[in-house]
Amino acid sequence: MAIPQGPNQRWSLDFMSDALEDGRRFRVLNVIDDFSREYQS
């Protein structure tokens, strides 16, 4: 896999999940620019 040479060339996606103290679960999608390591929401 080629190393990105600038922003917006390659992105990584990752789901994370957790649970609140009252038992409710939630899931978050993380989107990260592999060059700058900036998170997008």
mmCIF file of C-alpha atoms in Angstrom:
data_model
loop_
_atom_site.group_PDB
_atom_site.id
_atom_site.type_symbol
_atom_site.label_atom_id
_atom_site.label_comp_id
_atom_site.label_asym_id
_atom_site.label_seq_id
_atom_site.Cartn_x
_atom_site.Cartn_y
_atom_site.Cartn_z
ATOM 1 C CA MET A 1 0.000 0.000 0.000
ATOM 2 C CA ALA A 2 1.385 3.384 -1.007
ATOM 3 C CA ILE A 3 2.148 5.980 1.655
ATOM 4 C CA PRO A 4 -0.050 9.080 1.190
ATOM 5 C CA GLN A 5 1.900 12.156 0.066
ATOM 6 C CA GLY A 6 -0.756 14.727 1.000
ATOM 7 C CA PRO A 7 -4.085 15.189 2.739
ATOM 8 C CA ASN A 8 -7.270 13.583 1.367
ATOM 9 C CA GLN A 9 -5.411 10.817 -0.492
ATOM 10 C CA ARG A 10 -6.277 7.938 1.854
ATOM 11 C CA TRP A 11 -8.749 7.570 4.695
ATOM 12 C CA SER A 12 -9.198 4.937 7.401
ATOM 13 C CA LEU A 13 -12.568 3.977 8.871
ATOM 14 C CA ASP A 14 -13.100 2.258 12.207
ATOM 15 C CA PHE A 15 -16.157 1.458 14.312
ATOM 16 C CA MET A 16 -15.841 1.595 18.089
ATOM 17 C CA SER A 17 -18.514 0.609 20.584
ATOM 18 C CA ASP A 18 -19.009 0.956 24.314
ATOM 19 C CA ALA A 19 -21.749 0.958 26.917
ATOM 20 C CA LEU A 20 -22.918 3.599 29.342
ATOM 21 C CA GLU A 21 -23.207 2.934 33.058
ATOM 22 C CA ASP A 22 -26.957 2.329 32.698
ATOM 23 C CA GLY A 23 -26.299 -0.411 30.102
ATOM 24 C CA ARG A 24 -27.193 1.526 26.937
ATOM 25 C CA ARG A 25 -24.787 0.709 24.127
ATOM 26 C CA PHE A 26 -23.539 3.122 21.470
ATOM 27 C CA ARG A 27 -21.308 2.903 18.434
ATOM 28 C CA VAL A 28 -19.090 5.571 16.818
ATOM 29 C CA LEU A 29 -17.616 5.668 13.300
ATOM 30 C CA ASN A 30 -14.119 7.189 13.264
ATOM 31 C CA VAL A 31 -12.863 8.608 9.958
ATOM 32 C CA ILE A 32 -9.159 9.518 9.886
ATOM 33 C CA ASP A 33 -7.039 11.157 7.193
ATOM 34 C CA ASP A 34 -3.970 8.865 7.062
ATOM 35 C CA PHE A 35 -1.622 11.694 6.046
ATOM 36 C CA SER A 36 -2.493 14.377 8.606
ATOM 37 C CA ARG A 37 -4.051 12.048 11.231
ATOM 38 C CA GLU A 38 -6.965 14.495 11.539
ATOM 39 C CA TYR A 39 -10.336 13.180 12.616
ATOM 40 C CA GLN A 40 -13.424 14.071 10.624
ATOM 41 C CA SER A 41 -16.880 14.154 12.146
#
